[in-house]
Short mmCIF file of C-alpha atoms and ligand atoms in Angstrom, two decimals:
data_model
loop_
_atom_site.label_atom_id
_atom_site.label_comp_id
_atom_site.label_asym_id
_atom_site.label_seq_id
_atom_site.Cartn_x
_atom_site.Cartn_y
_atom_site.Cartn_z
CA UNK A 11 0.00 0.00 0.00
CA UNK A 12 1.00 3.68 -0.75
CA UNK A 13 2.92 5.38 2.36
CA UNK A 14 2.15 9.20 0.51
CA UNK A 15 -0.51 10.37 -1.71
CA UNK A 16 -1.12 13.76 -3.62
CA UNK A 17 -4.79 14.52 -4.24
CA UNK A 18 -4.88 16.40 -7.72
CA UNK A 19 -7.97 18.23 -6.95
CA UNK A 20 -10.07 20.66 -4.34
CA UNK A 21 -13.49 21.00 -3.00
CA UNK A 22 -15.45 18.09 -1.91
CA UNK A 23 -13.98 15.45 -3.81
CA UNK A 24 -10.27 16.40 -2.19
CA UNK A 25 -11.60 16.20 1.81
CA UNK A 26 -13.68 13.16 0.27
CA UNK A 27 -10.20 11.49 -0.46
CA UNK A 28 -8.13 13.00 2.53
CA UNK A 29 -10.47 11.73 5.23
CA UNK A 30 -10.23 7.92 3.84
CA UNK A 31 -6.14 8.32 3.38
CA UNK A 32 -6.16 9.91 7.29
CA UNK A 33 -7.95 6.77 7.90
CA UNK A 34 -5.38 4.35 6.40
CA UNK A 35 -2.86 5.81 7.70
CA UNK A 36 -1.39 7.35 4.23
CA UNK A 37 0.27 10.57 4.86
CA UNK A 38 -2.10 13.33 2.11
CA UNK A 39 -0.72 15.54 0.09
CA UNK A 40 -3.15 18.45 -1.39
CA UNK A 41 -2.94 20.82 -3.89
CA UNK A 42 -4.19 24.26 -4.17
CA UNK A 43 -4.87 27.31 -6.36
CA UNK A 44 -4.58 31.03 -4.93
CA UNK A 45 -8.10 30.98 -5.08
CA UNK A 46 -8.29 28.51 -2.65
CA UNK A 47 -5.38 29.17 0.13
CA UNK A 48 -8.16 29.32 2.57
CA UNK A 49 -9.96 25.79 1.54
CA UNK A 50 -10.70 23.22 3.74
CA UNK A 51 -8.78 20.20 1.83
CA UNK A 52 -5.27 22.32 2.32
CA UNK A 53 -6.33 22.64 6.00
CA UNK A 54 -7.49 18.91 6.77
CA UNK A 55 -4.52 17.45 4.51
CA UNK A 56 -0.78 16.65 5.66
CA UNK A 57 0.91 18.51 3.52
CA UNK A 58 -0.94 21.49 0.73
CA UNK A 59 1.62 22.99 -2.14
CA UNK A 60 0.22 25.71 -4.08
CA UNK A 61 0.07 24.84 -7.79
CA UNK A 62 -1.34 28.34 -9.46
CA UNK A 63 -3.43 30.98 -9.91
CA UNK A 64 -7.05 31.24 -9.81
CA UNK A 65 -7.77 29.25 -13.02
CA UNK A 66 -8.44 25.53 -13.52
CA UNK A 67 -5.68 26.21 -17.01
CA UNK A 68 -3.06 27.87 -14.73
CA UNK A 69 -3.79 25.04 -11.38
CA UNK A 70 -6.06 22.11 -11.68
CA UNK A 71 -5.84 21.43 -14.89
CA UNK A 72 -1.31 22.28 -14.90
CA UNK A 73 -0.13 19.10 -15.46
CA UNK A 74 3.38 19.90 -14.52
CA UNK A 75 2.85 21.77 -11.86
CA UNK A 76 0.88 18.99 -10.14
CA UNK A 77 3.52 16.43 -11.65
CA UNK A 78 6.12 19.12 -10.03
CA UNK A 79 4.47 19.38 -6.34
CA UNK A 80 4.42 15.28 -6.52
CA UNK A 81 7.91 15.24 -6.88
CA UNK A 82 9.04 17.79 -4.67
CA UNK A 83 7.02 16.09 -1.78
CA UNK A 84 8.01 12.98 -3.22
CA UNK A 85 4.37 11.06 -3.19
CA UNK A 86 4.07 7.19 -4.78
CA UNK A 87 0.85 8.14 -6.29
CA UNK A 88 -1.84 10.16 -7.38
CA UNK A 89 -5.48 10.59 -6.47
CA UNK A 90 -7.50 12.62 -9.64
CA UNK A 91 -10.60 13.23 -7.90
CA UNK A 92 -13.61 13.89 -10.55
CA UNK A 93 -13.20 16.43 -13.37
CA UNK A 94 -10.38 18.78 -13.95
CA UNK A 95 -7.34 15.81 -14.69
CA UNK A 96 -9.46 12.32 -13.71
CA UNK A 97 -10.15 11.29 -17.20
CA UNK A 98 -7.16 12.91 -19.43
CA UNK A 99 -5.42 9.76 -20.42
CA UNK A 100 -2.32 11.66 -21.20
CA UNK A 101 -2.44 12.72 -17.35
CA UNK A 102 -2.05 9.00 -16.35
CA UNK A 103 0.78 8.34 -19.00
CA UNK A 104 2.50 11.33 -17.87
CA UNK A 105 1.93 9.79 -14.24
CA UNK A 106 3.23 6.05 -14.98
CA UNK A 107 6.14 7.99 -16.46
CA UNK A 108 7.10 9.60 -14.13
CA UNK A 109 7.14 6.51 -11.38
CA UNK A 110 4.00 7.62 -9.58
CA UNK A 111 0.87 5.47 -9.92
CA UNK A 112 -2.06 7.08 -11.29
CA UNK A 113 -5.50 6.26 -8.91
CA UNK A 114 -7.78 4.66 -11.71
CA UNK A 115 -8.21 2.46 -14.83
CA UNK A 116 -5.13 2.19 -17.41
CA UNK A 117 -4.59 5.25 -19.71
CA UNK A 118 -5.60 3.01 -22.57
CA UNK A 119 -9.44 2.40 -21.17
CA UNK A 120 -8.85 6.31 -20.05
CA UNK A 121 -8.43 6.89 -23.86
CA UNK A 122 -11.01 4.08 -25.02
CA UNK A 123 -13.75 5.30 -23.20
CA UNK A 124 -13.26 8.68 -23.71
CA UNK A 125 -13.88 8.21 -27.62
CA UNK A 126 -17.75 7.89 -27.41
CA UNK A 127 -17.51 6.12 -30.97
CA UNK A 128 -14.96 4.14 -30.15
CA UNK A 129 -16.75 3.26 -26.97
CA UNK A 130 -19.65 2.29 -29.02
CA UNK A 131 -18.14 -0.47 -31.18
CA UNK A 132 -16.10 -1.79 -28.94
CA UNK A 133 -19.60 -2.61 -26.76
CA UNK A 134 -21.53 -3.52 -29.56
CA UNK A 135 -18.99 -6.22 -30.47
CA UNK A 136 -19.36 -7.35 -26.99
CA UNK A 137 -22.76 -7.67 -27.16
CA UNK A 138 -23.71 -4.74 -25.00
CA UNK A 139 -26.37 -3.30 -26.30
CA UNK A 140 -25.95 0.12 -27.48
CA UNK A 141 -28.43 2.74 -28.79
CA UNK A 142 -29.58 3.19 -32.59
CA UNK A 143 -27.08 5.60 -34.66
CA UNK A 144 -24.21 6.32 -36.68
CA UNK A 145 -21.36 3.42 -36.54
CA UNK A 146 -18.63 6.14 -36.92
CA UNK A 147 -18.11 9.90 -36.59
CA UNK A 148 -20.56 12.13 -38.65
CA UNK A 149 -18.30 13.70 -40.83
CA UNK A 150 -20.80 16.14 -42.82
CA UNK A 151 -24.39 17.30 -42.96
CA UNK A 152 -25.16 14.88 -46.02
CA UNK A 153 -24.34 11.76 -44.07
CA UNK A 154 -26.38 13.37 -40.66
CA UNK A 155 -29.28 13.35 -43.03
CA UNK A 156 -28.54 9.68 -44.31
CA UNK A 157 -28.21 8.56 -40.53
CA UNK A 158 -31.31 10.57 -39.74
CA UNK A 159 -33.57 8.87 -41.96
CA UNK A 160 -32.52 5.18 -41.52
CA UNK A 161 -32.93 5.00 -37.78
CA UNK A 162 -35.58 8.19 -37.96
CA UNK A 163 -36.27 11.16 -36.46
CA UNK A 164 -36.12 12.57 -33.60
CA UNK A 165 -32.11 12.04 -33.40
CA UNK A 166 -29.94 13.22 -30.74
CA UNK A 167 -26.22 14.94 -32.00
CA UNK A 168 -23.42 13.66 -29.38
CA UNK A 169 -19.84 14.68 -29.32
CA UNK A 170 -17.32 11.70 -29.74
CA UNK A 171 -14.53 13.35 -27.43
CA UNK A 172 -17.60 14.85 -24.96
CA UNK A 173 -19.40 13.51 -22.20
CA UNK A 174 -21.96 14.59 -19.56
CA UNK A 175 -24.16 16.03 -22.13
CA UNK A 176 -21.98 18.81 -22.96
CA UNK A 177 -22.88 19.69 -26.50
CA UNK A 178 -25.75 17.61 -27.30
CA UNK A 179 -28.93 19.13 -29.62
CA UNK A 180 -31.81 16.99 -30.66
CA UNK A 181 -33.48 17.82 -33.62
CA UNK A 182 -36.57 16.96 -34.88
CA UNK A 183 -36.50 17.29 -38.98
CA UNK A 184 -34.03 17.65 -41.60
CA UNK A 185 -33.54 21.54 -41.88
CA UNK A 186 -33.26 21.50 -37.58
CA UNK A 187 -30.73 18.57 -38.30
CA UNK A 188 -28.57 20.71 -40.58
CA UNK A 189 -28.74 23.76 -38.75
CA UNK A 190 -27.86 22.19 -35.52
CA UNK A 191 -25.04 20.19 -36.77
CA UNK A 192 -23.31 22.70 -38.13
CA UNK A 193 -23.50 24.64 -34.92
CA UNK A 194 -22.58 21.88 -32.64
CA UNK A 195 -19.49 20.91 -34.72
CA UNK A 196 -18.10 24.45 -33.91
CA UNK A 197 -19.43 24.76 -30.33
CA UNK A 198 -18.00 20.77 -29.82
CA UNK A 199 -14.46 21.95 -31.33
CA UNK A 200 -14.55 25.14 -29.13
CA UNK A 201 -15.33 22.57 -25.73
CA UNK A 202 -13.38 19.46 -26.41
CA UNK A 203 -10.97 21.01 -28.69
CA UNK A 204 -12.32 17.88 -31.64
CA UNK A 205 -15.24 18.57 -33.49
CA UNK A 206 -16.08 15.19 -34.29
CA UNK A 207 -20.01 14.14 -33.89
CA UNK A 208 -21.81 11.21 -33.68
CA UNK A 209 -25.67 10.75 -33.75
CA UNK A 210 -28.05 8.41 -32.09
CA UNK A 211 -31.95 7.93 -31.84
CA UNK A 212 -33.51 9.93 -29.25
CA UNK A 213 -35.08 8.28 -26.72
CA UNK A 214 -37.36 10.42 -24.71
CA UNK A 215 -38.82 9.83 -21.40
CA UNK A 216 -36.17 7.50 -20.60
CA UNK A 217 -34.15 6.89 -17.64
CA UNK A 218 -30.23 7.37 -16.79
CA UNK A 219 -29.78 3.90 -14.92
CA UNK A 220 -25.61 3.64 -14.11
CA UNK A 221 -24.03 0.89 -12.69
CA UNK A 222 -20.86 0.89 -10.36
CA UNK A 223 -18.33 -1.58 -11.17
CA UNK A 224 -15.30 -2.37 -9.46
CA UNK A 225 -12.08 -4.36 -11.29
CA UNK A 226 -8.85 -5.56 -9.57
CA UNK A 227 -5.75 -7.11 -11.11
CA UNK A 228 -5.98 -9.81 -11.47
CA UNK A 229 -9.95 -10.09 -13.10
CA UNK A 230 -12.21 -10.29 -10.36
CA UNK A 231 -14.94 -7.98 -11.43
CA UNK A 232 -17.81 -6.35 -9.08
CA UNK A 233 -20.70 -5.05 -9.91
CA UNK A 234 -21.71 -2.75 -6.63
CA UNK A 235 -25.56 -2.11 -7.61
CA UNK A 236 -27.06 0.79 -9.76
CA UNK A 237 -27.84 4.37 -9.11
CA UNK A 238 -30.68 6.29 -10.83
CA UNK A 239 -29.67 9.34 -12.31
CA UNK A 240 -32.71 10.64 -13.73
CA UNK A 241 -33.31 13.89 -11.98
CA UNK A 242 -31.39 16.21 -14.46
CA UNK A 243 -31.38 19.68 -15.69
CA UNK A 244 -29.43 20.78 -18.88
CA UNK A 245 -27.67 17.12 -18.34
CA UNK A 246 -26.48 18.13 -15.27
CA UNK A 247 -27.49 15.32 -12.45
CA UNK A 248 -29.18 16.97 -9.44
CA UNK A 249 -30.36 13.92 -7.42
CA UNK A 250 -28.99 10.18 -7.70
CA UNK A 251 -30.28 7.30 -5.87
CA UNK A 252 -29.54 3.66 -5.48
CA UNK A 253 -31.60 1.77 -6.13
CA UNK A 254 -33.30 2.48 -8.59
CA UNK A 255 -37.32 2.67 -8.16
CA UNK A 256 -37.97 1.74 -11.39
CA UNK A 257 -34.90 -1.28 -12.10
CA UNK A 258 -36.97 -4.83 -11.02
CA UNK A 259 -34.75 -7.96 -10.03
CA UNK A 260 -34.93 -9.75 -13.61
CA UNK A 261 -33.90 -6.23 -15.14
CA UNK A 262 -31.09 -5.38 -12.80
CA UNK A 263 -29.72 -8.97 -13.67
CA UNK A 264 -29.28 -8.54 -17.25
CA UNK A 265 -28.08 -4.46 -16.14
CA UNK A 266 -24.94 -6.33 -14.51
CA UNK A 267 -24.68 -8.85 -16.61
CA UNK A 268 -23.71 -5.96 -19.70
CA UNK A 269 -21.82 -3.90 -17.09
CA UNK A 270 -19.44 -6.75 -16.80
CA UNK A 271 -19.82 -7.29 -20.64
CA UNK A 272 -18.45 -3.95 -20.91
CA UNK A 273 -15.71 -4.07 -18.06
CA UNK A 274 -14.36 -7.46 -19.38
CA UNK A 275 -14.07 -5.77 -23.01
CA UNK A 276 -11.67 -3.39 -22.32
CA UNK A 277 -10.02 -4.98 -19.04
CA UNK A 278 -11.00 -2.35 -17.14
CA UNK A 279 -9.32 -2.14 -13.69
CA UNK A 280 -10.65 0.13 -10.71
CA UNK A 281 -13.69 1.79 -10.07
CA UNK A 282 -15.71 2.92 -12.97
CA UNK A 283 -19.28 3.68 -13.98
CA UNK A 284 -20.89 2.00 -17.10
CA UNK A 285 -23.98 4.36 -18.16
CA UNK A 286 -27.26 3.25 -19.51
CA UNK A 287 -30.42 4.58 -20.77
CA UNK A 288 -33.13 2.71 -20.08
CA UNK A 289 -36.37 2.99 -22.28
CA UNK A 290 -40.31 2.66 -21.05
CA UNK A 291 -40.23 -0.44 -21.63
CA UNK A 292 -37.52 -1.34 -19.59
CA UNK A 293 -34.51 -2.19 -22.11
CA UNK A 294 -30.80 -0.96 -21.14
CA UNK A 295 -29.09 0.46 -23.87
CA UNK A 296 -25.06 1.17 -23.32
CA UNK A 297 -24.56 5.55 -23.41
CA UNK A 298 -21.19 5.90 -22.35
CA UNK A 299 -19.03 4.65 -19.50
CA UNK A 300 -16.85 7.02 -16.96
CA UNK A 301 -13.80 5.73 -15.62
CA UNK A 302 -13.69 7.81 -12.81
CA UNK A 303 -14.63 7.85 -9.53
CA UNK A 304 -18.23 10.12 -9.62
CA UNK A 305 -19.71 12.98 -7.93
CA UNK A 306 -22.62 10.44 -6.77
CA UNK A 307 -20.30 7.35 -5.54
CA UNK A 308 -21.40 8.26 -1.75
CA UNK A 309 -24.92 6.34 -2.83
CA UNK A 310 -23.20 3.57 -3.72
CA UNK A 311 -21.41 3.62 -0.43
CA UNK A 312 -23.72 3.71 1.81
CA UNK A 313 -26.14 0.53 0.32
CA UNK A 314 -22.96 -1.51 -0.08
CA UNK A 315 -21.31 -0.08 2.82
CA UNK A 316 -18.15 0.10 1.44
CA UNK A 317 -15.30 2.69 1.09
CA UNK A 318 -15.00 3.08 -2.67
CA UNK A 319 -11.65 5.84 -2.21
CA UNK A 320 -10.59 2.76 -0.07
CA UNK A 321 -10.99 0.17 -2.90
CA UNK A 322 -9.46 2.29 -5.25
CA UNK A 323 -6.18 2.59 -3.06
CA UNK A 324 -6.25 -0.94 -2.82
CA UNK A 325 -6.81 -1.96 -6.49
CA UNK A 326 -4.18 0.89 -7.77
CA UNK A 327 -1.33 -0.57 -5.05
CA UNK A 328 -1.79 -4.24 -6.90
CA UNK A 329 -4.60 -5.67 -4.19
CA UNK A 330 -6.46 -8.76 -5.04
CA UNK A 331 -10.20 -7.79 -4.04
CA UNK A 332 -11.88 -10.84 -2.47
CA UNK A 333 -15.05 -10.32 -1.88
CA UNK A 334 -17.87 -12.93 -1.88
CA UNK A 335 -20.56 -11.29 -4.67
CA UNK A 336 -23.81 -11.37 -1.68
CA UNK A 337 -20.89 -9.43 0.81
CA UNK A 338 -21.30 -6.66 -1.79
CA UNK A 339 -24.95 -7.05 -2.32
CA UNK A 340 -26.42 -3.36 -1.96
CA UNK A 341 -28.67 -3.34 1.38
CA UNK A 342 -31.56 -0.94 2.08
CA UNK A 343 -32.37 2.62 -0.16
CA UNK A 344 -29.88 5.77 -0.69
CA UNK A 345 -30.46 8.95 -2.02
CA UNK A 346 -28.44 12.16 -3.06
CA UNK A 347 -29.20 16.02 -3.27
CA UNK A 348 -26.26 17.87 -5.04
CA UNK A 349 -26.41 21.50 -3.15
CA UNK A 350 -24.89 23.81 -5.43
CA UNK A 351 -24.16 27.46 -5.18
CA UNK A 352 -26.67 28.30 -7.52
CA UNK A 353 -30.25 30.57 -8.05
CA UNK A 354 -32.93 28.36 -8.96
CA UNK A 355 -35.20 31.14 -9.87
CA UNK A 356 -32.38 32.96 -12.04
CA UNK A 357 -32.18 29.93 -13.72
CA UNK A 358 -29.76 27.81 -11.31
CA UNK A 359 -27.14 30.59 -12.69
CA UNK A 360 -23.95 30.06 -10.43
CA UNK A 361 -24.15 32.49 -6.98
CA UNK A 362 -20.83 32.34 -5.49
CA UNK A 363 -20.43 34.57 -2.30
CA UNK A 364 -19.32 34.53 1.28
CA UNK A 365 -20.95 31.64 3.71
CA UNK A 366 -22.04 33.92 6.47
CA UNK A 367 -23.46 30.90 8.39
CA UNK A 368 -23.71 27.38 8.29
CA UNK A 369 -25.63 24.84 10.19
CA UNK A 370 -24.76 21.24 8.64
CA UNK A 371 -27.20 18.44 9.01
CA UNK A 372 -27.16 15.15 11.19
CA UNK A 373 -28.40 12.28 12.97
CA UNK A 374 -29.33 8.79 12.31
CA UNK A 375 -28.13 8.15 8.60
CA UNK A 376 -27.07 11.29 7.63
CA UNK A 377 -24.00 12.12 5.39
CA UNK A 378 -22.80 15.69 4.03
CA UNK A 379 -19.80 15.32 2.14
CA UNK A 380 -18.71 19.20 1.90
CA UNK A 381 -15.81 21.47 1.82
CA UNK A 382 -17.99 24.16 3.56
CA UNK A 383 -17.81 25.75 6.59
CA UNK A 384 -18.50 29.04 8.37
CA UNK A 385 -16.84 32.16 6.55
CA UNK A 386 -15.92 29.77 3.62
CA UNK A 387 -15.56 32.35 0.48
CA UNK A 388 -16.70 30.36 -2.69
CA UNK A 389 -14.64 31.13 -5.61
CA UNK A 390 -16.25 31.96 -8.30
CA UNK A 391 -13.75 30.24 -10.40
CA UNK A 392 -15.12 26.35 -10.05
CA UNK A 393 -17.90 24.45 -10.53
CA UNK A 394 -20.85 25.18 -8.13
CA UNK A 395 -21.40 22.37 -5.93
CA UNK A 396 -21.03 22.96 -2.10
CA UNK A 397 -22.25 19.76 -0.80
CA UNK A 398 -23.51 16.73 -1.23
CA UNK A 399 -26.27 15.08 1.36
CA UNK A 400 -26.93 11.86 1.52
CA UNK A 401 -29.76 9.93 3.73
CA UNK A 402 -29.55 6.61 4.30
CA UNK A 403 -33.15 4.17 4.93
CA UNK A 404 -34.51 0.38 4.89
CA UNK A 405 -36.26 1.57 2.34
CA UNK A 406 -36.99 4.39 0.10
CA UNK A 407 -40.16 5.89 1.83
CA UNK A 408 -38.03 5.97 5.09
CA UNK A 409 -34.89 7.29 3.03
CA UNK A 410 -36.72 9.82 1.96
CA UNK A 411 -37.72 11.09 5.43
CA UNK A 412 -34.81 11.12 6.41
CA UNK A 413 -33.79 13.09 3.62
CA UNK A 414 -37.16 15.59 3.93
CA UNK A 415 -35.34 16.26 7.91
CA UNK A 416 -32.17 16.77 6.61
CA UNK A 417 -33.06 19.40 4.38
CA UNK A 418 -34.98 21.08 6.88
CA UNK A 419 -32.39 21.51 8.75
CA UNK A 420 -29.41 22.00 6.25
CA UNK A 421 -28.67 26.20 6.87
CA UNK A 422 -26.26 28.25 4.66
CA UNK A 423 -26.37 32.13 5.01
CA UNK A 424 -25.04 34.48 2.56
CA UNK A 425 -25.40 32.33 -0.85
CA UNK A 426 -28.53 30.70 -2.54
CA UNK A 427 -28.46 27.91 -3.08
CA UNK A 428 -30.61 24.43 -4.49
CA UNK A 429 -31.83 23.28 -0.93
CA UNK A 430 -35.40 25.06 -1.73
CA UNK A 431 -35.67 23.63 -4.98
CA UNK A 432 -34.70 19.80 -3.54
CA UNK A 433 -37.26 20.51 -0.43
CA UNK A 434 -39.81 20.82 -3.55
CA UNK A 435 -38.90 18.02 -5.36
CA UNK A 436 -38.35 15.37 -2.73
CA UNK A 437 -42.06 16.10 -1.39
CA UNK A 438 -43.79 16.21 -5.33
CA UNK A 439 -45.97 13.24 -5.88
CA UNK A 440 -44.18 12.68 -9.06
CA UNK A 441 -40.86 12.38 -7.66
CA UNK A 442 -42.44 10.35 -4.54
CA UNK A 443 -44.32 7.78 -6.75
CA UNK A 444 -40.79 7.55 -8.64
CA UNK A 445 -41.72 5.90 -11.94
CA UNK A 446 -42.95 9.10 -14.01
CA UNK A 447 -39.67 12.15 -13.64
CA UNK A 448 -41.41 13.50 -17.19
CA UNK A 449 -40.65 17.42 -17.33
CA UNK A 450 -40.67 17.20 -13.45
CA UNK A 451 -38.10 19.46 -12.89
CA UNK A 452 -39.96 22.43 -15.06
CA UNK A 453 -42.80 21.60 -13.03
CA UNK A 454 -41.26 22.27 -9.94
CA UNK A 455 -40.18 25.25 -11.52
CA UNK A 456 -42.92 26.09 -12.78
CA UNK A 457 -45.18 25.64 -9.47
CA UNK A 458 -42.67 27.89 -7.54
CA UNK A 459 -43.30 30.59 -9.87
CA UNK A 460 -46.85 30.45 -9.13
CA UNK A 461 -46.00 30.26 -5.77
CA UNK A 462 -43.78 32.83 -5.44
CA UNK A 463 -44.33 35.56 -2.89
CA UNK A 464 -45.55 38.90 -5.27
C1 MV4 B 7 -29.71 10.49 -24.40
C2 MV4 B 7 -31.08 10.72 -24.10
C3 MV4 B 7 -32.06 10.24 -24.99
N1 MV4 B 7 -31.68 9.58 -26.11
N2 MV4 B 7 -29.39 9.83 -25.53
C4 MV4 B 7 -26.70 12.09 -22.10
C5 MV4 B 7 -25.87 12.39 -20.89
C6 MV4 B 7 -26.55 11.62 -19.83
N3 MV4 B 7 -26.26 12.11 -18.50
C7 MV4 B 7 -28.02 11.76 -20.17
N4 MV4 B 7 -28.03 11.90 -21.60
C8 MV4 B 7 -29.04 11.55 -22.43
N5 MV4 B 7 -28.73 10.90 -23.58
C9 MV4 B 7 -30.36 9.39 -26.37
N6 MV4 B 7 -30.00 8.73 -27.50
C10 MV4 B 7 -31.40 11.42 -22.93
C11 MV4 B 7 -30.38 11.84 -22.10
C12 MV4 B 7 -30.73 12.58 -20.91
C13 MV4 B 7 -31.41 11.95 -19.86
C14 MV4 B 7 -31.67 10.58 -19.90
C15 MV4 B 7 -32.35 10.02 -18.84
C16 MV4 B 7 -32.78 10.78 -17.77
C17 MV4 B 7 -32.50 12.11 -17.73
C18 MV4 B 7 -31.79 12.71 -18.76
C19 MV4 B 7 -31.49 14.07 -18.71
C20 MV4 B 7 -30.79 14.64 -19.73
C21 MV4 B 7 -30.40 13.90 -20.85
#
């Protein structure tokens, strides 16, 4: 096992990681921009090297400079967190080359999987099935409009080096197709610096089911149950739960069974997510898999009751996992409400500011997983998420109790944030029957407007 490891990110995600190294006993390095001297993870961690200014180009995302503060403080490997550096496969090369083990899959599933098309065939020839569209990149409007009419409208554009949503436009008949194309290829090349599109049938009304898998060495794969990942807005995931309430046992068999289709494929090793959209009649189609650790794996944890940050350590320092498959088998009902930094009635636009006072929530089955605490500036520099709560129950109805309390009780001063908009949704009869998240969201939206003081 590592003796000294360098966390290659902030917020969250970088106490997330510090707290389970503190635990094993692995002395943490973190690493910080200007922006955030004053951040909790350079506070809670052994050791905290400043990397940059302000911006993600000049801190986060400076691969030598990270590479740079691993060397000076002379870590054996490196922890990328989510985002910023956690999927650049060149990142891990640069890593292995450099004598410090990367925390994740191989560069060569980083790379894989993070060509969409590429993902795509190398499923379909492993029998996972994938959704209806193009085999290869869309080169040109002419062959969008060939694509378009043999699996029929309306399509979805995707970008082949994207992810997350980022960049996606459905369109709904030939002259939408062209015009939206065209704009996508330049907004894709501006984003992922590759403009190269691929297109697939749109499915609407369907559900983002995602299952977490877990690889060692040596072959021994786990498939650590699946989290429901439908509550979105402008593909950005705002609630996650696991299970899912809409995933029965005869479907979530033939879920795992493709999730370990897919890992086995590429010989994936570590933890990773294999993302599916599921259609109303209950068929799992493959949509992309992230071979990261994600924002949501604290749902995961708490039904399986394991320590993924933990597993990861262990797979990444040449561990044999050896767990009996019913040891792992998720227990009981978890759920997850992202609070971000944001106005929900400005259009969730991004509200950084001062936290003048914060009152966290507890008790039986609780979890926040934050960065927060009271006087915390927010940079305005990063993404927006402050915290992540997660309740715990035998079941959902009592999960969801739990989490109705929690909320209550969550207090932040001096930012808005998404705790009234999740207070809404986790008490709509929509979201509380479970099976039906149709336009929920602008519902919600929609009845706080009405609602609205005048
Ligand atoms: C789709 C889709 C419908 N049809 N692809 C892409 C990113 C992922 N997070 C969700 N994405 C979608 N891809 C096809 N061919 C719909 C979505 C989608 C979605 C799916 C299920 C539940 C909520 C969703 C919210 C936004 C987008």
């Amino acid at each position: 096992m590592f003796s000294k490891v360098l966390i290659a990110n902030r917020g969250e995600i970088a106490v997330r990681v510090i707290r389970t190294l503190r635990e094993m006993e692995i002395h943490s390095v973190a690493v910080y921009s200007q922006a955030d001297k004053d951040s909790l993870h350079t506070k809670l961690a052994d050791e905290a090297v400043c990397i940059g200014s302000a911006s993600a180009s000049e801190s986060y995302l400076n691969m030598a400079a990270i590479i740079s503060a691993a060397e000076i403080t002379n870590v054996e490997a490196i922890h990328p967190g989510y985002g910023f550096l956690a999927e650049n496969a060149h990142f891990a090369d640069v890593c292995t080359s450099c004598n410090i083990a990367f925390i994740g899959p191989t560069a060569e599933a980083i790379r894989l999987m993070g060509d969409k098309v590429q993902a795509r065939k190398v499923m379909k020839k492993a029998g996972v099935p994938i959704i209806p569209g193009s085999e290869d990149v869309v080169g040109n409007k002419d062959d969008a409009l060939k694509i378009a009419k043999k699996i029929g409208y309306p399509v979805i554009i995707k970008a082949a080096k994207g992810g997350g949503g980022k960049g996606m436009r459905i369109a709904y008949n030939d002259g939408k197709l062209v015009s939206l194309f065209i704009a996508c290829q330049r907004e894709v090349e501006m984003a992922f610096g590759d403009p190269s599109l691929y297109i697939e049938k749109y499915m609407p009304n369907s559900r983002h089911i995602e299952v977490q898998v877990l690889a060692d060495k040596k072959g021994n794969i786990f498939t650590l149950g699946e989290r429901d990942c439908s509550i979105q807005r402008r593909y950005q995931k705002l609630v996650e739960e696991s299970p899912s309430p809409v995933v029965n046992s005869k479907m979530r068999k033939k879920l795992f069974k493709y999730a370990t289709d897919a890992v086995k494929a590429i010989n994936y090793t570590n933890a990773g997510t294999v993302e599916f959209l599921m259609d109303r009649v209950g068929n799992f189609y493959f949509m992309e898999m992230n071979t990261r650790l994600q924002v949501e794996h604290p749902v995961t944890e708490m039904v399986c009751n394991i320590d993924l940050v933990k597993e990861q350590l262990k797979v990444a320092s040449g561990e044999i996992l050896r767990y009996s498959s019913d040891y792992l088998e998720p227990k009981g009902w978890a759920i997850e409400c992202r609070i971000n930094a944001e106005d929900i009635h400005a259009d969730f636009m991004p509200a950084p500011g001062r936290v003048t006072e914060l009152h966290l929530p507890g008790g039986p089955f609780i979890r926040v997983d934050t960065h927060l605490y009271g006087g915390y500036l927010i940079p305005p520099y990063y993404d927006s998420l402050l915290a992540k709560l997660i309740s715990w129950g035998r079941n959902r109805s009592e999960a969801l109790a739990r989490m109705r309390r929690a909320l209550d009780e969550f207090h932040i001063e001096g930012v808005k944030t998404t705790i009234p908009f999740h207070k809404q949704l986790i008490s709509h009869p929509l979201f509380i029957k479970g099976d039906d998240y149709f336009e929920l969201i602008d519902k919600i939206l929609n009845r706080a407007k009405k609602e609205e003081p005048e």
